Short mmCIF file of C-alpha atoms in Angstrom, two decimals:
data_model
loop_
_atom_site.label_atom_id
_atom_site.label_comp_id
_atom_site.label_asym_id
_atom_site.label_seq_id
_atom_site.Cartn_x
_atom_site.Cartn_y
_atom_site.Cartn_z
CA MET A 1 -10.80 46.03 -77.17
CA ARG A 2 -14.42 46.34 -76.07
CA ARG A 3 -15.73 43.20 -74.35
CA SER A 4 -19.37 42.26 -74.08
CA PRO A 5 -20.95 41.73 -70.70
CA ASN A 6 -21.47 38.03 -71.49
CA TRP A 7 -17.75 37.52 -72.21
CA ILE A 8 -16.75 39.09 -68.84
CA VAL A 9 -19.18 36.85 -66.92
CA MET A 10 -17.88 33.73 -68.69
CA MET A 11 -14.22 34.56 -67.91
CA ALA A 12 -15.03 35.16 -64.26
CA ALA A 13 -16.67 31.76 -64.08
CA VAL A 14 -13.57 30.11 -65.55
CA VAL A 15 -11.29 31.83 -63.00
CA LEU A 16 -13.58 30.82 -60.12
CA LEU A 17 -13.78 27.21 -61.27
CA GLY A 18 -10.02 27.09 -61.77
CA GLY A 19 -9.50 28.34 -58.23
CA VAL A 20 -11.73 25.65 -56.78
CA GLY A 21 -9.93 23.04 -58.78
CA LEU A 22 -6.51 24.07 -57.42
CA LEU A 23 -7.79 24.27 -53.88
CA ALA A 24 -9.45 20.90 -54.17
CA LYS A 25 -6.25 19.35 -55.51
CA GLY A 26 -4.21 20.75 -52.69
CA LEU A 27 -6.64 19.50 -50.04
CA PHE A 28 -7.15 16.07 -51.48
CA SER A 29 -3.41 15.55 -51.68
CA GLY A 30 -3.47 15.56 -47.89
CA GLY A 31 -5.74 12.50 -47.86
CA GLY A 32 -9.07 13.56 -46.32
CA GLY A 33 -9.65 14.87 -42.79
CA ALA A 34 -9.81 18.66 -42.88
CA ALA A 35 -10.06 18.60 -46.68
CA ASP A 36 -13.25 16.60 -46.53
CA THR A 37 -14.68 19.02 -44.00
CA TYR A 38 -13.79 22.03 -46.10
CA LEU A 39 -15.13 20.55 -49.32
CA ALA A 40 -18.37 19.67 -47.57
CA GLY A 41 -18.96 23.39 -47.31
CA SER A 42 -17.35 24.47 -44.03
CA ALA A 43 -15.71 27.87 -44.17
CA THR A 44 -13.40 27.16 -41.19
CA THR A 45 -10.76 24.55 -40.39
CA ALA A 46 -11.59 21.74 -37.94
CA SER A 47 -10.88 22.34 -34.24
CA PRO A 48 -8.00 20.34 -32.76
CA THR A 49 -9.07 17.16 -30.92
CA PRO A 50 -8.88 17.82 -27.13
CA ALA A 51 -6.09 15.89 -25.40
CA GLY A 52 -7.32 12.82 -23.46
CA PRO A 53 -6.39 11.95 -19.85
CA SER A 54 -2.67 11.60 -19.20
CA PRO A 55 -1.26 8.18 -18.24
CA GLU A 56 -1.04 9.40 -14.64
CA GLU A 57 -4.68 10.48 -14.67
CA LEU A 58 -5.76 7.18 -16.17
CA ALA A 59 -3.80 5.34 -13.46
CA THR A 60 -5.51 7.39 -10.76
CA ILE A 61 -8.93 6.68 -12.26
CA GLU A 62 -8.17 2.96 -12.31
CA GLN A 63 -6.83 2.99 -8.74
CA THR A 64 -9.95 4.76 -7.53
CA LYS A 65 -12.14 2.24 -9.32
CA ARG A 66 -10.30 -0.67 -7.73
CA ALA A 67 -10.41 0.91 -4.27
CA LYS A 68 -14.17 1.38 -4.50
CA ALA A 69 -14.63 -2.22 -5.53
CA LEU A 70 -12.48 -3.36 -2.60
CA ASP A 71 -14.43 -1.12 -0.21
CA ALA A 72 -17.63 -2.84 -1.29
CA ALA A 73 -16.14 -6.35 -0.99
CA LEU A 74 -14.70 -5.68 2.48
CA LYS A 75 -17.93 -4.09 3.69
CA LYS A 76 -19.85 -7.15 2.57
CA TYR A 77 -17.37 -9.50 4.26
CA ALA A 78 -17.27 -7.40 7.44
CA ALA A 79 -20.98 -7.99 7.91
CA THR A 80 -20.26 -11.70 8.44
CA VAL A 81 -17.17 -11.74 10.69
CA PRO A 82 -15.72 -10.00 13.78
CA GLU A 83 -14.33 -6.48 13.44
CA PHE A 84 -11.22 -5.86 11.35
CA SER A 85 -9.30 -3.12 9.56
CA VAL A 86 -6.71 -3.28 6.80
CA ALA A 87 -4.16 -1.04 5.11
CA VAL A 88 -2.02 -1.68 2.04
CA LEU A 89 0.94 0.40 0.90
CA ASP A 90 1.98 -0.22 -2.71
CA ARG A 91 5.57 0.92 -3.03
CA LYS A 92 5.42 0.67 -6.82
CA THR A 93 2.75 3.39 -7.01
CA GLY A 94 3.23 5.10 -3.65
CA VAL A 95 -0.50 4.69 -2.99
CA THR A 96 -1.89 3.62 0.40
CA TYR A 97 -5.29 1.98 0.64
CA ALA A 98 -7.06 1.74 3.99
CA TYR A 99 -10.33 0.26 5.17
CA ARG A 100 -11.14 1.58 8.66
CA GLY A 101 -7.44 2.40 8.72
CA ALA A 102 -7.66 4.92 11.59
CA GLU A 103 -9.44 2.58 14.01
CA THR A 104 -7.26 1.54 16.96
CA TYR A 105 -6.69 -2.06 18.03
CA GLU A 106 -4.55 -3.73 20.64
CA THR A 107 -1.39 -5.00 19.01
CA ALA A 108 -0.67 -8.25 20.80
CA SER A 109 2.68 -9.44 19.40
CA VAL A 110 2.86 -7.25 16.29
CA VAL A 111 4.22 -4.58 18.65
CA LYS A 112 7.44 -6.57 18.58
CA VAL A 113 8.26 -4.95 15.24
CA GLN A 114 8.13 -1.58 16.99
CA VAL A 115 10.47 -2.89 19.69
CA LEU A 116 12.84 -4.17 17.01
CA ALA A 117 12.80 -0.82 15.19
CA CYS A 118 13.53 1.00 18.44
CA LEU A 119 16.39 -1.38 19.21
CA LEU A 120 17.93 -0.65 15.81
CA LEU A 121 17.54 3.10 16.24
CA THR A 122 19.04 2.99 19.73
CA ALA A 123 22.13 1.07 18.62
CA GLN A 124 22.47 3.27 15.54
CA ASP A 125 22.31 6.46 17.64
CA ALA A 126 25.09 5.09 19.83
CA GLY A 127 27.19 4.34 16.76
CA ARG A 128 27.43 0.64 17.52
CA LYS A 129 26.26 -2.76 16.35
CA LEU A 130 23.84 -4.86 18.37
CA THR A 131 25.42 -6.73 21.22
CA THR A 132 25.44 -10.52 21.14
CA SER A 133 22.70 -10.52 23.76
CA GLU A 134 20.55 -8.01 21.86
CA ASP A 135 20.95 -9.97 18.65
CA SER A 136 19.95 -13.20 20.36
CA ARG A 137 16.88 -11.67 22.01
CA ALA A 138 15.80 -9.90 18.83
CA LYS A 139 15.90 -13.14 16.87
CA LEU A 140 13.85 -14.94 19.52
CA MET A 141 11.38 -12.03 19.65
CA ILE A 142 10.68 -11.92 15.90
CA ARG A 143 11.24 -15.49 14.72
CA ASN A 144 9.69 -17.25 17.73
CA SER A 145 7.54 -14.41 19.08
CA ASP A 146 9.21 -15.05 22.43
CA ASN A 147 7.58 -12.93 25.15
CA ASP A 148 10.44 -13.10 27.64
CA ALA A 149 12.93 -11.84 25.06
CA THR A 150 10.52 -9.03 24.21
CA THR A 151 10.05 -7.99 27.83
CA SER A 152 13.82 -7.97 28.31
CA LEU A 153 14.40 -5.72 25.30
CA PHE A 154 11.40 -3.52 26.11
CA THR A 155 12.82 -2.95 29.61
CA SER A 156 16.44 -2.39 28.58
CA LEU A 157 15.41 0.15 25.91
CA GLY A 158 13.53 2.27 28.44
CA LYS A 159 10.04 0.73 28.42
CA GLN A 160 6.95 2.59 27.29
CA ALA A 161 8.47 6.09 27.00
CA ALA A 162 11.39 4.92 24.89
CA ILE A 163 9.27 2.96 22.44
CA GLN A 164 6.84 5.87 22.12
CA LYS A 165 9.73 8.20 21.34
CA CYS A 166 10.96 5.85 18.63
CA ASP A 167 7.45 5.59 17.21
CA LYS A 168 7.36 9.36 16.89
CA ARG A 169 10.60 9.34 14.91
CA LEU A 170 9.12 6.71 12.64
CA GLY A 171 5.99 8.74 11.97
CA LEU A 172 3.50 6.61 13.90
CA THR A 173 0.89 9.16 14.89
CA GLY A 174 -1.97 6.84 15.85
CA THR A 175 -0.09 4.45 18.14
CA THR A 176 -0.06 4.59 21.94
CA VAL A 177 2.44 2.35 23.69
CA ASN A 178 1.25 0.59 26.85
CA SER A 179 3.43 -0.34 29.80
CA ALA A 180 2.10 -3.85 29.19
CA TRP A 181 3.61 -3.91 25.69
CA GLY A 182 1.09 -6.34 24.16
CA LEU A 183 -1.77 -3.95 24.97
CA THR A 184 -0.27 -1.13 22.91
CA ARG A 185 -2.94 0.37 20.66
CA THR A 186 -2.25 1.02 16.99
CA THR A 187 -3.88 1.48 13.59
CA ALA A 188 -3.51 -0.42 10.34
CA THR A 189 -2.32 2.78 8.69
CA ASP A 190 0.42 3.23 11.28
CA GLN A 191 1.51 -0.36 10.85
CA VAL A 192 2.11 -0.01 7.10
CA LYS A 193 4.02 3.20 7.84
CA LEU A 194 6.25 1.21 10.16
CA LEU A 195 6.73 -1.51 7.55
CA SER A 196 7.67 1.19 5.04
CA GLN A 197 10.31 2.53 7.43
CA LEU A 198 11.90 -0.91 7.40
CA VAL A 199 12.35 -0.57 3.62
CA SER A 200 12.60 3.07 2.60
CA THR A 201 15.98 4.63 1.88
CA THR A 202 14.72 7.80 3.60
CA SER A 203 13.96 5.93 6.83
CA PRO A 204 15.62 6.99 10.08
CA ILE A 205 16.78 3.37 10.24
CA LYS A 206 19.92 2.95 8.15
CA ALA A 207 20.43 0.28 5.51
CA ARG A 208 22.20 -2.17 7.82
CA GLY A 209 19.33 -2.06 10.30
CA ARG A 210 16.69 -2.41 7.57
CA ALA A 211 18.49 -5.46 6.17
CA TYR A 212 18.66 -6.98 9.66
CA ALA A 213 14.93 -6.50 10.19
CA TYR A 214 14.23 -8.12 6.82
CA SER A 215 16.44 -11.09 7.68
CA LEU A 216 14.42 -11.75 10.83
CA MET A 217 10.93 -11.10 9.48
CA SER A 218 11.55 -13.25 6.40
CA THR A 219 12.60 -16.26 8.48
CA VAL A 220 9.90 -16.68 11.13
CA ASN A 221 9.23 -20.18 12.42
CA ALA A 222 7.08 -22.27 10.10
CA GLU A 223 4.14 -22.43 12.49
CA GLN A 224 3.99 -18.63 12.50
CA ASP A 225 4.20 -18.24 8.73
CA TRP A 226 0.54 -17.32 8.24
CA GLY A 227 -1.40 -14.10 7.72
CA VAL A 228 0.03 -11.77 5.08
CA PRO A 229 1.98 -14.56 3.28
CA ALA A 230 -1.35 -16.18 2.37
CA ALA A 231 -1.79 -13.42 -0.24
CA ALA A 232 1.55 -14.12 -1.92
CA LYS A 233 1.89 -15.92 -5.25
CA ALA A 234 4.36 -18.68 -6.03
CA GLY A 235 7.89 -17.34 -6.26
CA GLU A 236 7.23 -14.15 -4.31
CA LYS A 237 9.03 -13.36 -1.07
CA THR A 238 7.36 -12.40 2.19
CA THR A 239 8.05 -10.97 5.60
CA VAL A 240 5.61 -11.27 8.49
CA LYS A 241 4.97 -10.72 12.17
CA ASN A 242 1.73 -11.92 13.65
CA GLY A 243 -0.02 -11.22 16.92
CA TRP A 244 -2.58 -13.31 18.77
CA LEU A 245 -4.07 -13.02 22.22
CA ALA A 246 -7.12 -14.45 23.98
CA ARG A 247 -8.32 -11.22 25.61
CA SER A 248 -9.74 -11.48 29.11
CA THR A 249 -11.67 -8.23 28.66
CA GLU A 250 -13.45 -9.75 25.64
CA ASN A 251 -14.58 -12.95 27.37
CA GLY A 252 -11.60 -14.85 26.05
CA ARG A 253 -12.21 -13.91 22.44
CA TRP A 254 -9.14 -13.56 20.26
CA ILE A 255 -7.16 -10.62 18.97
CA ILE A 256 -5.59 -11.69 15.66
CA ASN A 257 -3.24 -9.34 13.78
CA THR A 258 -0.82 -9.75 10.89
CA VAL A 259 1.67 -7.33 9.35
CA GLY A 260 4.13 -8.00 6.56
CA ARG A 261 5.38 -7.42 3.05
CA ILE A 262 5.11 -9.21 -0.29
CA THR A 263 7.75 -8.67 -2.99
CA GLY A 264 8.28 -10.03 -6.47
CA ASP A 265 9.17 -9.05 -10.02
CA ASP A 266 6.30 -6.57 -10.28
CA VAL A 267 4.99 -6.28 -6.72
CA ASP A 268 6.13 -4.60 -3.52
CA VAL A 269 3.34 -4.14 -1.01
CA SER A 270 3.15 -3.84 2.75
CA ILE A 271 -0.05 -5.07 4.41
CA ALA A 272 -1.48 -4.78 7.90
CA VAL A 273 -4.67 -6.50 9.04
CA LEU A 274 -5.85 -5.90 12.60
CA SER A 275 -8.84 -7.65 14.18
CA HIS A 276 -10.45 -8.77 17.41
CA GLY A 277 -13.47 -10.60 18.82
CA HIS A 278 -12.81 -14.01 17.30
CA GLN A 279 -14.16 -17.12 18.99
CA SER A 280 -10.98 -19.05 18.15
CA MET A 281 -7.43 -18.39 17.04
CA SER A 282 -7.90 -20.47 13.89
CA GLY A 283 -11.08 -18.58 13.03
CA GLY A 284 -9.27 -15.27 13.39
CA MET A 285 -6.38 -16.48 11.24
CA ALA A 286 -8.83 -17.40 8.49
CA VAL A 287 -10.38 -13.91 8.62
CA VAL A 288 -7.13 -11.94 8.37
CA GLU A 289 -5.89 -14.16 5.57
CA LYS A 290 -9.15 -13.74 3.68
CA VAL A 291 -8.90 -9.96 4.05
CA ALA A 292 -5.30 -9.95 2.81
CA LYS A 293 -6.32 -12.02 -0.21
CA LEU A 294 -9.25 -9.72 -0.98
CA THR A 295 -6.88 -6.74 -1.19
CA ARG A 296 -4.89 -8.53 -3.84
CA THR A 297 -7.95 -9.61 -5.80
CA TYR A 298 -9.37 -6.10 -6.03
CA LEU A 299 -6.29 -3.86 -6.00
CA LYS A 300 -4.64 -6.17 -8.53
CA TYR A 301 -1.08 -5.75 -7.27
#
């Protein structure tokens, strides 16, 4: 049958409109999104939305933000008090924060933790428990900060060379042991490494030794329970060893150091604050406690 040109054009229009109607129905049944884009006149489908930062990346961004805020707070505080450094190891995240963490300071009595660690390694290497005498002296050294007990252990272990050898095994790369043990020089970063070795299952110190160290450092005499524990919240547990010394080479000004650990339901951090140049022991104690508290405020552990 012969069709007129007008009839052919009209049928083509019907087919075209029918096609749009079917396409529109199919797209609308999906409920918007790409359908809306297509029907607005786009000839291509929408590009996929780029993936956002992963949870790990977001955590890193937040950690960096907190560290920068703490840097600023510590810098401001440092302008008003004698020199200090601090390091914090968060075992939950594996992240270590340090402010002037590579600066060296004389240890005073915090070196006694190094002596304890070396004692534990020495007994462990010999395949034996601590002797009654070693146990007694270790308890006096850590709980009472007894200097005579420390000197006795320091000497029996092999003095400076022996402690330095143990430090090497424990990964302390910025610490130099002095023959006068209290004048050993160390860094805040090294001190949190040492604290970690008293906890980590990969430590050269075996579980029995780590538990022994914890039992001593968590039961220091009440008058020595200052420093790191000031940053703990109610219900959290702490370990601590403090050091204090009126230094003759600094016109009698005080070295004040504190190292320890805070643990709780959602926290496990090791902290070291080292400082010197304080006019009084009490003034130095206030500084190191303030620094420890600032780390908690800004790092939000």
